[in-house]
Structures are given as C-alpha cells and as structure tokens.
Short mmCIF file of C-alpha atoms in Angstrom, two decimals:
data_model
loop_
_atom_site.label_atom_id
_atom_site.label_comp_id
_atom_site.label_asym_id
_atom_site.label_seq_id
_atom_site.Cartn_x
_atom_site.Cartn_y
_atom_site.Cartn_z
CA UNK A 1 -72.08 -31.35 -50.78
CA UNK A 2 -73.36 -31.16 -47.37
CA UNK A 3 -69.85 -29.87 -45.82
CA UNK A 4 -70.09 -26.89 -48.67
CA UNK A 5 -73.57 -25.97 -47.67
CA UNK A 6 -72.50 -25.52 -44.20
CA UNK A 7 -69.20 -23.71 -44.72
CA UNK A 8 -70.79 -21.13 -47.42
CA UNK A 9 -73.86 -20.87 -44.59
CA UNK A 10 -70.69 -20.04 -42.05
CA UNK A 11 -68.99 -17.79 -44.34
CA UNK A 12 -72.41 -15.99 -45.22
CA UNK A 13 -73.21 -15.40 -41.78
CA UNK A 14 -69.45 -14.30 -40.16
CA UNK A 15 -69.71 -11.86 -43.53
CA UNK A 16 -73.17 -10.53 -42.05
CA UNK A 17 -71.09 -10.23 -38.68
CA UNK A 18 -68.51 -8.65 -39.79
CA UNK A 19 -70.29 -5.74 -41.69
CA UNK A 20 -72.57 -5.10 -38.72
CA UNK A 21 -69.19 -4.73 -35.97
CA UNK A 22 -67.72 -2.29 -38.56
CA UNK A 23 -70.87 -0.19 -38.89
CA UNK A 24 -69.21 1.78 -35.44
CA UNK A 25 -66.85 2.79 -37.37
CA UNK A 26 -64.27 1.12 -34.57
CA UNK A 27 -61.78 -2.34 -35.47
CA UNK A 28 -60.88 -4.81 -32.96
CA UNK A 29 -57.12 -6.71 -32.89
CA UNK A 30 -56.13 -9.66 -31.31
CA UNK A 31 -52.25 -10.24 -30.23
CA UNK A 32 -51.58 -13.57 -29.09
CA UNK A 33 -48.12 -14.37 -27.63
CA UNK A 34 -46.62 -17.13 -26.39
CA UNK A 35 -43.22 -15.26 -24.85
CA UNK A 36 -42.53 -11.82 -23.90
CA UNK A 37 -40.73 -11.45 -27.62
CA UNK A 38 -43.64 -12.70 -28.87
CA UNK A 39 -44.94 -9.27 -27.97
CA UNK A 40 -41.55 -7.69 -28.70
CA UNK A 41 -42.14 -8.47 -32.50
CA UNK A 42 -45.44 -6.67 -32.82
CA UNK A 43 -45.02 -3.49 -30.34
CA UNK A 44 -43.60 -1.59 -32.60
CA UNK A 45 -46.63 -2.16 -34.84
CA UNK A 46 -49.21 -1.51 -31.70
CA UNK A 47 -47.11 1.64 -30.65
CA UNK A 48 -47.87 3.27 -34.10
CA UNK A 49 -51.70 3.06 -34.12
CA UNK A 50 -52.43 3.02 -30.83
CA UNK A 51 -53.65 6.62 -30.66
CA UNK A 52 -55.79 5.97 -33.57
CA UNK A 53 -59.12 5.91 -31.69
CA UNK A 54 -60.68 3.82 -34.49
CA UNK A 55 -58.52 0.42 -34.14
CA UNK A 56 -58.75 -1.63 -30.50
CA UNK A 57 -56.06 -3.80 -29.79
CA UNK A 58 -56.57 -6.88 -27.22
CA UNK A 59 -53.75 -9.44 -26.10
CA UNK A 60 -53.93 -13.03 -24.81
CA UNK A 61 -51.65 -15.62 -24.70
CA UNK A 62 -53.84 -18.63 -26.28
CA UNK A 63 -51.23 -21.62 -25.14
CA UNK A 64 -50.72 -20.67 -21.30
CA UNK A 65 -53.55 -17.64 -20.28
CA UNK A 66 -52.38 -18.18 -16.38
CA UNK A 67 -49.23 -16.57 -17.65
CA UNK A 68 -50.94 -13.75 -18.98
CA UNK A 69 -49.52 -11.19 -17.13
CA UNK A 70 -45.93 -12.30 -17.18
CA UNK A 71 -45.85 -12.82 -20.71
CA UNK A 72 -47.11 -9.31 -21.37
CA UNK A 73 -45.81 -7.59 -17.94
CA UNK A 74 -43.25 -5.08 -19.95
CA UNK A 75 -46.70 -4.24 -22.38
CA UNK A 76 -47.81 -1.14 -20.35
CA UNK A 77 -51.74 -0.15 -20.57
CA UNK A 78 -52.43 -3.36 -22.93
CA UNK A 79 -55.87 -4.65 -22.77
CA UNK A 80 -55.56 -8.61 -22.11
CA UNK A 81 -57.89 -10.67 -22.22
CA UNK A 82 -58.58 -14.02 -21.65
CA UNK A 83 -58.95 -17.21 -24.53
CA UNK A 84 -62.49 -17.95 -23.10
CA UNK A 85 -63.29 -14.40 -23.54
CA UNK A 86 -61.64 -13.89 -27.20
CA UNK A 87 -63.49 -17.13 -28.05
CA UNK A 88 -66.85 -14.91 -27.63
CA UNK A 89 -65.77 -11.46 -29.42
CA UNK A 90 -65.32 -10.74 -33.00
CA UNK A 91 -61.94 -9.45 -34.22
CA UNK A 92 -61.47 -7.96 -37.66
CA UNK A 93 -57.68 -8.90 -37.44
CA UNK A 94 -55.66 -12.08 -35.47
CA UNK A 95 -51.81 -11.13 -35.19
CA UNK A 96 -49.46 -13.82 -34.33
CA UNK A 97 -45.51 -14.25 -34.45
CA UNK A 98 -45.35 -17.57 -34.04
CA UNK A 99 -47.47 -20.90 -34.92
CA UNK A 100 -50.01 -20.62 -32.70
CA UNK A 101 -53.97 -20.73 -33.18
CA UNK A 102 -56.61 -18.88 -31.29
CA UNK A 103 -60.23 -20.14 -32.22
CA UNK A 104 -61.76 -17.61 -33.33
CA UNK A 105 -64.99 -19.13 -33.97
CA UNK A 106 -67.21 -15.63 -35.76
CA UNK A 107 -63.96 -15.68 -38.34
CA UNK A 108 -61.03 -13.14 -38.86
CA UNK A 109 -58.08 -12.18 -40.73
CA UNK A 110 -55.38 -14.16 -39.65
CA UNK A 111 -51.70 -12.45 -39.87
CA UNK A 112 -48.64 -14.76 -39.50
CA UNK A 113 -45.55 -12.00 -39.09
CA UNK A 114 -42.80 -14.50 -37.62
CA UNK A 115 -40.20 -13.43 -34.17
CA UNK A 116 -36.92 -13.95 -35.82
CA UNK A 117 -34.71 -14.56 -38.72
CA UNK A 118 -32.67 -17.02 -37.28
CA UNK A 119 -33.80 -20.66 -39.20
CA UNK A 120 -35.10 -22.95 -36.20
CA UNK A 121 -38.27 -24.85 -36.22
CA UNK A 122 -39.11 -24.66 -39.49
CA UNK A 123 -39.77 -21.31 -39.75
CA UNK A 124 -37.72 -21.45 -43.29
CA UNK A 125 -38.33 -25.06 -44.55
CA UNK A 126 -41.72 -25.46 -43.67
CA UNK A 127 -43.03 -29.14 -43.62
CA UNK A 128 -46.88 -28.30 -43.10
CA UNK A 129 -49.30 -25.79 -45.64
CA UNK A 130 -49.22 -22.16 -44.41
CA UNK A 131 -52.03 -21.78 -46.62
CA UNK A 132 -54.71 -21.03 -43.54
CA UNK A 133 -53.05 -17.86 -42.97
CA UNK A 134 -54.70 -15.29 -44.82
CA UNK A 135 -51.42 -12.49 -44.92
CA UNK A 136 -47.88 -13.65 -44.48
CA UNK A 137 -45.86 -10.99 -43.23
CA UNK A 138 -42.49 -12.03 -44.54
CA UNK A 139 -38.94 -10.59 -43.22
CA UNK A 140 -36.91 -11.10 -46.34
CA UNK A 141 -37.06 -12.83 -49.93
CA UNK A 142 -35.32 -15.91 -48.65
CA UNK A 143 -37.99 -16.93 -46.25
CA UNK A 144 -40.74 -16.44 -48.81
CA UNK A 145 -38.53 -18.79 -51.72
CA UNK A 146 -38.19 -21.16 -49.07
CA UNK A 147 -41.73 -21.04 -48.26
CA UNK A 148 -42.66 -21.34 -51.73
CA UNK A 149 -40.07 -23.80 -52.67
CA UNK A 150 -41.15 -25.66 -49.94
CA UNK A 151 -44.40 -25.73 -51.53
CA UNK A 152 -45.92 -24.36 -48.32
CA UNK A 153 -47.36 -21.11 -49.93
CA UNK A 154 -47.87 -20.40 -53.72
CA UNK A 155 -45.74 -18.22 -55.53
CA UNK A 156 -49.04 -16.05 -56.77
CA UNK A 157 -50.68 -16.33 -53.15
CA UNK A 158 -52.86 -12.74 -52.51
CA UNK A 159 -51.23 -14.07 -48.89
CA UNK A 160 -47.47 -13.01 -49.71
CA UNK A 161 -46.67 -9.32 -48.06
CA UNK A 162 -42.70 -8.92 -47.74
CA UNK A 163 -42.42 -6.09 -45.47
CA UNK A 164 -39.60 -7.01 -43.46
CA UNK A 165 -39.20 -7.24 -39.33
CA UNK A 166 -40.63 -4.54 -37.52
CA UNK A 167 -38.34 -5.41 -34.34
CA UNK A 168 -35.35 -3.88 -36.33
CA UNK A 169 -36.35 -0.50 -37.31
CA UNK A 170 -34.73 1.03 -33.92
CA UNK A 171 -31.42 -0.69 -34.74
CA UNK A 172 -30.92 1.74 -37.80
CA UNK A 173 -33.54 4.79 -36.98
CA UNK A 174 -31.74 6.27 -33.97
CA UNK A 175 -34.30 5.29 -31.51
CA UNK A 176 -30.94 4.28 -29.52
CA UNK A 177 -27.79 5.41 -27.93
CA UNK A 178 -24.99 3.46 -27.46
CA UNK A 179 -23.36 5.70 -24.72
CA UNK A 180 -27.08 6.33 -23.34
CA UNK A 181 -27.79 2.93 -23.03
CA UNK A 182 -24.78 1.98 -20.94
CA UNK A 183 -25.18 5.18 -18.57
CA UNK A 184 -28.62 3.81 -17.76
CA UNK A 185 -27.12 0.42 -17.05
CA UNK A 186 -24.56 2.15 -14.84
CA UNK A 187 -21.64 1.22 -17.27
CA UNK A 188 -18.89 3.27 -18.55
CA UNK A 189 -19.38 4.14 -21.85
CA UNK A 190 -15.68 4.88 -22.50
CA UNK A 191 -14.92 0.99 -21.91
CA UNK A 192 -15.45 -1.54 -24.55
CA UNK A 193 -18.86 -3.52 -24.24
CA UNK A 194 -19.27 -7.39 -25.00
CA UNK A 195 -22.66 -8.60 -25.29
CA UNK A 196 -23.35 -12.47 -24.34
CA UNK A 197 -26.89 -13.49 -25.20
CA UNK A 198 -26.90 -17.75 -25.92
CA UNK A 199 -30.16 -19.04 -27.20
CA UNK A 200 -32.28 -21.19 -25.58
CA UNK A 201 -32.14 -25.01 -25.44
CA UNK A 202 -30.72 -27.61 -23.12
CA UNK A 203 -27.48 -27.37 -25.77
CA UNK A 204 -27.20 -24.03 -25.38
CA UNK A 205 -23.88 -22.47 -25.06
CA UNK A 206 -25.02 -21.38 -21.82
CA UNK A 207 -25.62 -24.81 -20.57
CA UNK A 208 -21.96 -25.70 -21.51
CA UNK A 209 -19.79 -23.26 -20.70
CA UNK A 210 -21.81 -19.85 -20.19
CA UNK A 211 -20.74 -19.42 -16.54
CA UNK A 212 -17.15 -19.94 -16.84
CA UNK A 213 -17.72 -17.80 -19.83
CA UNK A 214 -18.87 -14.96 -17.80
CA UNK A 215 -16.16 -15.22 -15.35
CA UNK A 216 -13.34 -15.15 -18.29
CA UNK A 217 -15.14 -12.02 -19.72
CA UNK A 218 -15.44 -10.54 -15.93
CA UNK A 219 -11.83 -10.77 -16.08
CA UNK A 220 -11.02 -8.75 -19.03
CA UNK A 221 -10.51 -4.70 -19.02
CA UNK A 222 -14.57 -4.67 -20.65
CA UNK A 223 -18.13 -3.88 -19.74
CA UNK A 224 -20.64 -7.15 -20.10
CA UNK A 225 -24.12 -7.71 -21.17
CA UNK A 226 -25.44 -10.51 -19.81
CA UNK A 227 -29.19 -11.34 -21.41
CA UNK A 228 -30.83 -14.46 -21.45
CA UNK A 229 -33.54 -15.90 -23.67
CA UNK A 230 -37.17 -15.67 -22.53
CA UNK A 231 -37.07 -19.46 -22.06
CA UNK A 232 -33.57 -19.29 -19.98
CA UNK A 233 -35.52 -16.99 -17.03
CA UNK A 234 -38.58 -20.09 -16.92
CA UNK A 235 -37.96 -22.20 -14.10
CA UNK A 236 -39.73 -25.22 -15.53
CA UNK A 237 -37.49 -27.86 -16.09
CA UNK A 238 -38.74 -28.16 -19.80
CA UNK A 239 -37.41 -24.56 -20.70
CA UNK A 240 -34.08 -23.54 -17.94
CA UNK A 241 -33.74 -27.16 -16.57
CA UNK A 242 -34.67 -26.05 -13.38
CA UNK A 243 -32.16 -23.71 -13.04
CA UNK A 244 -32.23 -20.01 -12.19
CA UNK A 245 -30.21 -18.43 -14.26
CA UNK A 246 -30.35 -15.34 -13.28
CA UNK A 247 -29.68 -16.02 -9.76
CA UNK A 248 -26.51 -18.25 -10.90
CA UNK A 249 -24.85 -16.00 -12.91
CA UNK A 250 -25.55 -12.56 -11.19
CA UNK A 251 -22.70 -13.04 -9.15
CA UNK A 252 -20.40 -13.47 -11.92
CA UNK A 253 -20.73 -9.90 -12.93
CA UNK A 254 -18.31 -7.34 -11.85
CA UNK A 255 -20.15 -4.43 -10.21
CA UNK A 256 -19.88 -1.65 -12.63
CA UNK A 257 -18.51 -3.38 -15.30
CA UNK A 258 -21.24 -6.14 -15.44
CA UNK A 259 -24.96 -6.26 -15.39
CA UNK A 260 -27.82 -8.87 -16.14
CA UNK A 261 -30.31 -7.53 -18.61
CA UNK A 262 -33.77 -6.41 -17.20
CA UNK A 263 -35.31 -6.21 -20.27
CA UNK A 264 -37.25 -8.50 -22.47
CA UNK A 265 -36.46 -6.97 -25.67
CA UNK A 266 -32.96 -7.34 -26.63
CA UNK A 267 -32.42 -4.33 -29.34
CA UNK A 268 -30.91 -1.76 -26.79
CA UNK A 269 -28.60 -3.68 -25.50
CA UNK A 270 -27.10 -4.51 -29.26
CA UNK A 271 -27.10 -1.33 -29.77
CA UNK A 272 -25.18 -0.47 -26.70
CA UNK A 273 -22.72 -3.16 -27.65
CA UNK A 274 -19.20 -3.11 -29.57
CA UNK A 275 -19.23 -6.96 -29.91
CA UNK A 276 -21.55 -9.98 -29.15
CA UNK A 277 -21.21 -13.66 -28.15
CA UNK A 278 -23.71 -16.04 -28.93
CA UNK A 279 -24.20 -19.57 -30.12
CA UNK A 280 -26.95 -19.10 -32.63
CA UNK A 281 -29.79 -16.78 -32.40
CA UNK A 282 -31.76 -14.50 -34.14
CA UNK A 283 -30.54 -11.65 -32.47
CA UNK A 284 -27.03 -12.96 -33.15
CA UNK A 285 -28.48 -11.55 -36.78
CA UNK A 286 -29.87 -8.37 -35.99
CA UNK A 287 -26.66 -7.68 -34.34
CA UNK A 288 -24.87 -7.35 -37.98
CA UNK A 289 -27.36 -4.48 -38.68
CA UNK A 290 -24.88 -2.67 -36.81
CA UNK A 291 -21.80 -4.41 -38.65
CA UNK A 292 -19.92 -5.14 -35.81
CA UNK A 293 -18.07 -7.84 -34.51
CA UNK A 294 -19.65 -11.20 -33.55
CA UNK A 295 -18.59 -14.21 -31.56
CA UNK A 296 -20.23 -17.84 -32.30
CA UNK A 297 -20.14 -20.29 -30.54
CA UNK A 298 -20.27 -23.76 -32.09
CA UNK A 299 -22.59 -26.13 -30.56
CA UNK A 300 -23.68 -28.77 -33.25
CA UNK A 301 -26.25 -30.45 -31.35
CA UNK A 302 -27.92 -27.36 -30.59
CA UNK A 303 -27.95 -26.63 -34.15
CA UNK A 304 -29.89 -29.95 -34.51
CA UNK A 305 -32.20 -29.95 -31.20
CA UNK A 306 -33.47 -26.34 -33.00
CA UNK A 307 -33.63 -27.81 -36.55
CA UNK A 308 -31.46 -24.88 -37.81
CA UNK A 309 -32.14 -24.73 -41.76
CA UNK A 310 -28.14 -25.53 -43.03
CA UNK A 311 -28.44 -22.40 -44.77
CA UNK A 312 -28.53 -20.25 -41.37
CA UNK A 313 -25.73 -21.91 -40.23
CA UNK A 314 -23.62 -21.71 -42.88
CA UNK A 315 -24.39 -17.88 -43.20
CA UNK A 316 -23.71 -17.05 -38.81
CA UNK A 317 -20.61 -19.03 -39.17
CA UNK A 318 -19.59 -16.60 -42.37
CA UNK A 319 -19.72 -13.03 -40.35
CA UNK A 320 -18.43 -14.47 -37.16
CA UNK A 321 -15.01 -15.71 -35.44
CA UNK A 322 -16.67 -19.02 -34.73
CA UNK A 323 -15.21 -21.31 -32.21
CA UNK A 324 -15.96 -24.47 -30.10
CA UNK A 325 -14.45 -23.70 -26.57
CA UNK A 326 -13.63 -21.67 -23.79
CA UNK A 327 -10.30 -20.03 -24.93
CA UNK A 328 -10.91 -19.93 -28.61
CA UNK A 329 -13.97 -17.71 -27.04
CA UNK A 330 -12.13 -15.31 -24.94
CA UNK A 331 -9.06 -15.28 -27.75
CA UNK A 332 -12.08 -14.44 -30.52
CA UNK A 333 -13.56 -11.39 -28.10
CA UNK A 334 -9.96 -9.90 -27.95
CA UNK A 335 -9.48 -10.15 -31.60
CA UNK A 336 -12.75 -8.75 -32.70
CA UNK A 337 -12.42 -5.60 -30.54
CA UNK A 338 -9.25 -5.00 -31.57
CA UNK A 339 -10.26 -5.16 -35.09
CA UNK A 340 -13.96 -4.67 -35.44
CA UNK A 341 -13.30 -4.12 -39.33
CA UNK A 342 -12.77 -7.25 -39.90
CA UNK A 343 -15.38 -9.24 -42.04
CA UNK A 344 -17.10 -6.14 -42.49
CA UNK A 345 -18.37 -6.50 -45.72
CA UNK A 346 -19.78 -9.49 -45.53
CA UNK A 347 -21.94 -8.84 -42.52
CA UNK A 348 -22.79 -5.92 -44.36
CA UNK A 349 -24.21 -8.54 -47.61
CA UNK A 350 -25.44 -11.18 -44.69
CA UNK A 351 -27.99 -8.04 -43.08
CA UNK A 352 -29.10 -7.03 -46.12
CA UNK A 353 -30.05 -10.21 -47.29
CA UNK A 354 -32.41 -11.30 -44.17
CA UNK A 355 -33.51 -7.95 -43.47
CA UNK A 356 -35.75 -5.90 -45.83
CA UNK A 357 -35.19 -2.58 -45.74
CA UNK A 358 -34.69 -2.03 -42.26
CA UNK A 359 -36.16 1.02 -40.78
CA UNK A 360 -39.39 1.11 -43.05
CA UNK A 361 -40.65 -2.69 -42.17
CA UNK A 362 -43.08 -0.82 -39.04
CA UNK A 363 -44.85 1.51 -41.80
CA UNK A 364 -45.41 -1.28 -44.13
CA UNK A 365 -46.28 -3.57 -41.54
CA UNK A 366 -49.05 -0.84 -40.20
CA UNK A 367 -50.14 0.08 -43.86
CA UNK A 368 -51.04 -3.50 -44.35
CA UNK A 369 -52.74 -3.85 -41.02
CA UNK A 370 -54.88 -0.96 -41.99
CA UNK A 371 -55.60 -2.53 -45.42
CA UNK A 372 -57.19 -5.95 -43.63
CA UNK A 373 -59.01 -3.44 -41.48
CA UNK A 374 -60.46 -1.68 -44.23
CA UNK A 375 -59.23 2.15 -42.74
CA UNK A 376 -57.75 4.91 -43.99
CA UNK A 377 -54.43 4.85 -41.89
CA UNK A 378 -54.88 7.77 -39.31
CA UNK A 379 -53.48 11.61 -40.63
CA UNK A 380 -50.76 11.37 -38.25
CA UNK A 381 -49.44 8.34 -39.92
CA UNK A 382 -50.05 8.32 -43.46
CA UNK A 383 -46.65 10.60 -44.37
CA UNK A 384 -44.70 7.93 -42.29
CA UNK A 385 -46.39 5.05 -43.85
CA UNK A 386 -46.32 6.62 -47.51
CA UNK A 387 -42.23 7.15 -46.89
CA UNK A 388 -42.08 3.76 -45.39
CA UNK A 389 -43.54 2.70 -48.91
CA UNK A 390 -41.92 4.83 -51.18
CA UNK A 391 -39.06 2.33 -52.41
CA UNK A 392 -40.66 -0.75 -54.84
CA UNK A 393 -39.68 -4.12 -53.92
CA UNK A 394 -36.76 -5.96 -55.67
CA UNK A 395 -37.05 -6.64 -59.48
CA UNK A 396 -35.84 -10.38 -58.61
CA UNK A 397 -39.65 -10.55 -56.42
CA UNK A 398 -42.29 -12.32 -58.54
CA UNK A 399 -45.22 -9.85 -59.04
CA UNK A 400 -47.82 -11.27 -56.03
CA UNK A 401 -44.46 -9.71 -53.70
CA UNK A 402 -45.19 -6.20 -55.22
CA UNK A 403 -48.72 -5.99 -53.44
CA UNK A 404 -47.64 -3.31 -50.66
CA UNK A 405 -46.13 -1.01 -53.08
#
C-alpha cells in the first residue's frame, strides 16, 4: 500500500515536471553509448532533426564517462555531458542501442533501438523482461517473435514499434559510392576490393588467423579493407588482449592496394566492397543488402563465447562460402569474385528478412521520436517522414506492430 502511495506521489510529481519543461516549447534527448557504434546506430536519427530548433540532443556514455570523448570523438558539434550532470536534468526522451541504464531520476521515455542484427548476447532470445522500456524500436519481425516468444515483451505491448535499423538506410539510398569511396582511400577502383572486418572476442577470427589472413589477401591481384571492431582498437586486455591491432597489422597492407579503416562506422567501406570476410558479425549482415559475395569464417567457440542465437548461425552460414581455415579462406575469396552471382537469391531472402524496409527505417525511427516528444515533426521533414511511412507493415504483424503506420 505504502510502496503505491509513493510511486503514484513520484509519478504525479515527474508528470507536474514534465508539463512545466515543455511549456518552452523546447525537448531535451539523451544518447547514451557505450562504443563509438553505439553512436553509429542513432546518428542517422540525430542528423535528421538536428536543425529542428525545438528538440536538444545531449550524449553521455553512462558505463565509462572518462571515455567520453573517445567514444563520441567522430560525433562532431555533439553536446556531451556528463552522468552526474544527466542525473540532475530532465529529458523528455532516453535513447539507447544497447542494455544500458542511465538513472534518470525526474523520469523519461526510455527507447531501446538495438546496434545490430547479428544474434549475440541475447539480443534475440532474451532471458530477462524488456518490459521497463517504454518503446522498442525493433529491426525486423524476427526479433520482435523472439522477443515475444521469449515472453520478454507482450504480443499487444503499446511498447512494440518495428521500424527497422536506421544504420542501413545509406546502404540502399545512394548516400555512397563504391568507386568514390576507394579514391578517398587511395585505392584503385578498377581492382577488385575484399573487405575483412572479424568481430570482436578473444575467438575471433582475427585472433586465429587474421594476420596471416591479411598477408594471403596482400598477396592476391586485389584492394583490402582492413576494419576492426570498436573493441579490437581497446588496448585493455579485457577487449584486444593487450594487443594493438592496428599497429600489428598495418604493416601487412600493401601500399596502395591496402589500407586500415579510419572510420568507426563500417557502412562505406561495404559499400566500397565487391566481397567481405568475416567470422560472424552484424555487419557481415548488412553486407547482403548489397547481395554480394561473403566469406565466413567458422569459429565455433566464438559462436558460443557471443551466445549466437542458432538461428543466426544457421542463416550467415546459408549466404556465405563458409570455411574453417586459412586456404579454404583465400580459395573462397577467389571463388566468390569470380562468381559474385552465386547464392544470390538467397542473400537476397536472408536481407529482407532481418532488415525492414531498408531505406525508410530513419523516417520512421524520427516520426516515432517526435511522437514520445509530443511535436509536430519539423516542415522540412514531414514529406520525408510521411514517404518513409507510406508502406503498411506486413499482414503476418499482429495489430500492436501496425502502430507507426
């Protein structure tokens, strides 16, 4: 009795709170990040309203804030601010891409919008409620049946919003160039490019064989990618295992036919590639977006270290030549660029099963931001949102899935 006295008093007064910050007319958002992708996942989302003079967005990093800066260094002009501070403010929306938990103690909406499709961690067999966040931003149908077979989430939760991954929409809009790309990275765009990007984890195909990997590749008439995980570039022994990477493998590259990615967010390089190696990764995912060839590499106890749902495996190991050494891996490059056609179809089924409708999720994604916000999206956007929009969801979805259209 007591404990519902003093949570309706708490509600009551954060209510009272609320309605007197949104009397300016103005909206405050917290981002809270915990990589560098982190960020990656909701830029796009940022990027659309940040001229809208009405919505604020702030950026911490709740876990680690004396890696602020680091984690957010490729955010230009982002307001961060620290956990002690965000502790103090009031923020009408709490955006998050992973499972992490900013008190907030005057209340908000908190948005859980996910930073990858690839199965680890539980992100698709979920062992704990979801029911404290208050929207679910999902990626694709399977993630919410899993969530709600799971019993995680109900089917009818006002929660559910499927609006797919905002990190995507360049991969299909034309944001990128292939030949663009590699004449920035000083490569020749009339040579075939191989993309290596392993995930991260201390069974990593780059932990086995990535360096004599990169050698092989250096070796063959191509251009090559080189981009490591967030996790790969720490220098704790808990993420890299001690090990610079990037100081290990730069010399592996072939001047002007090999470069170490600069850049935290991986879509312009898969654009920019014809085929990618990698063990298994989200991005190993959003490469099929482009339906071209991919190279797995088997590593079982990674699968396991990750907690890969069986399901993810099973459907990487489907569009891929997948392989468990060295040779199969340089044999499996030279047969996927010399037939890139090759499984086509069924990465074609794969992407549009863990992607919903790619190249609307950002106008979705900002319609429903300005929903929790309580704002007419600004003039500038509302065509772009109201196209992103225009399609209704699958008839398969259960009705509470229909709520953004």
């Amino acid at each position: 009795m007591i404990r519902s006295l003093v949570a309706g008093t708490v509600d009551s007064v954060r209510r009272a709170d609320r309605a007197i910050g949104q009397r300016s007319g103005r909206r405050a958002v917290l981002v809270d990040a915990r990589t560098p992708v982190n960020f990656t996942m909701v830029a796009p989302i940022y990027r659309a309203m940040s001229a809208d003079s009405r919505v604020k967005f702030y950026f911490t990093a709740s876990e680690e804030p004396h890696r602020l800066r680091d984690i957010y260094r490729e955010a230009n002009g982002v307001t961060l601010i620290h956990p002690s501070v965000a502790r103090r403010m009031r923020f009408d929306a709490y955006v998050a891409s992973d499972f992490m938990w900013q008190p907030l103690p005057r209340g908000t909406c908190r948005i859980q919008m996910f930073h990858g499709v690839g199965g680890k961690y539980g992100f698709d067999a979920p062992t704990t409620s979801m029911r404290v966040w208050d929207r679910i931003f999902f990626v694709n149908e399977r993630r919410l049946r899993n969530f709600v077979k799971a019993g995680a989430i109900d089917a009818d939760s006002p929660a559910i919003r499927l609006v797919g991954m905002p990190k995507v929409d360049c991969l299909v809009d034309g944001t990128f160039r292939r030949d663009g790309i590699l004449q920035t990275l000083g490569l020749d765009p009339e040579r075939p490019t191989v993309l290596y990007a392993p995930t991260w984890s201390p069974a990593s195909s780059l932990n086995a064989m990535g360096a004599e990997l990169l050698d092989a590749l250096g070796r063959m008439p191509v251009n090559v990618i080189m981009k490591l995980h967030d996790r790969s570039r720490d220098l704790r022994e808990r993420y890299s295992g001690g090990v610079d990477w990037a100081a290990k493998l730069q010399p592996l590259l072939v001047p002007g036919r090999g470069v170490l990615a600069a850049g935290h967010d991986i879509s312009p390089y898969l654009v920019a590639a014809d085929l990618m190696v990698t063990d298994h990764s989200s991005a190993g995912f959003e490469f099929l977006l482009g339906d071209k060839p991919l190279v797995r590499i088997h590593r079982p106890q990674l699968l396991e270290l990750a907690s890969v749902h069986p399901d993810y495996a099973a459907l990487l190991a489907s569009v891929s030549r997948s392989v468990d050494d060295l040779d199969a891996a340089v044999a499996a490059v030279e047969q996927g660029l010399a037939d890139p056609g090759a499984q086509s179809d069924e990465r074609r089924r794969v992407a549009a099963d863990l992607f919903y409708k790619p190249g609307g999720a950002t106008s979705r994604s900002v319609r429903q931001l300005y929903d929790v916000l309580e704002l007419e999206p600004a003039a500038a956007l509302s065509e772009t949102i109201r196209r992103g929009d225009a399609e209704r969801l699958p008839p398969s979805a259960v009705r509470a899935y229909q709520r953004i259209s």
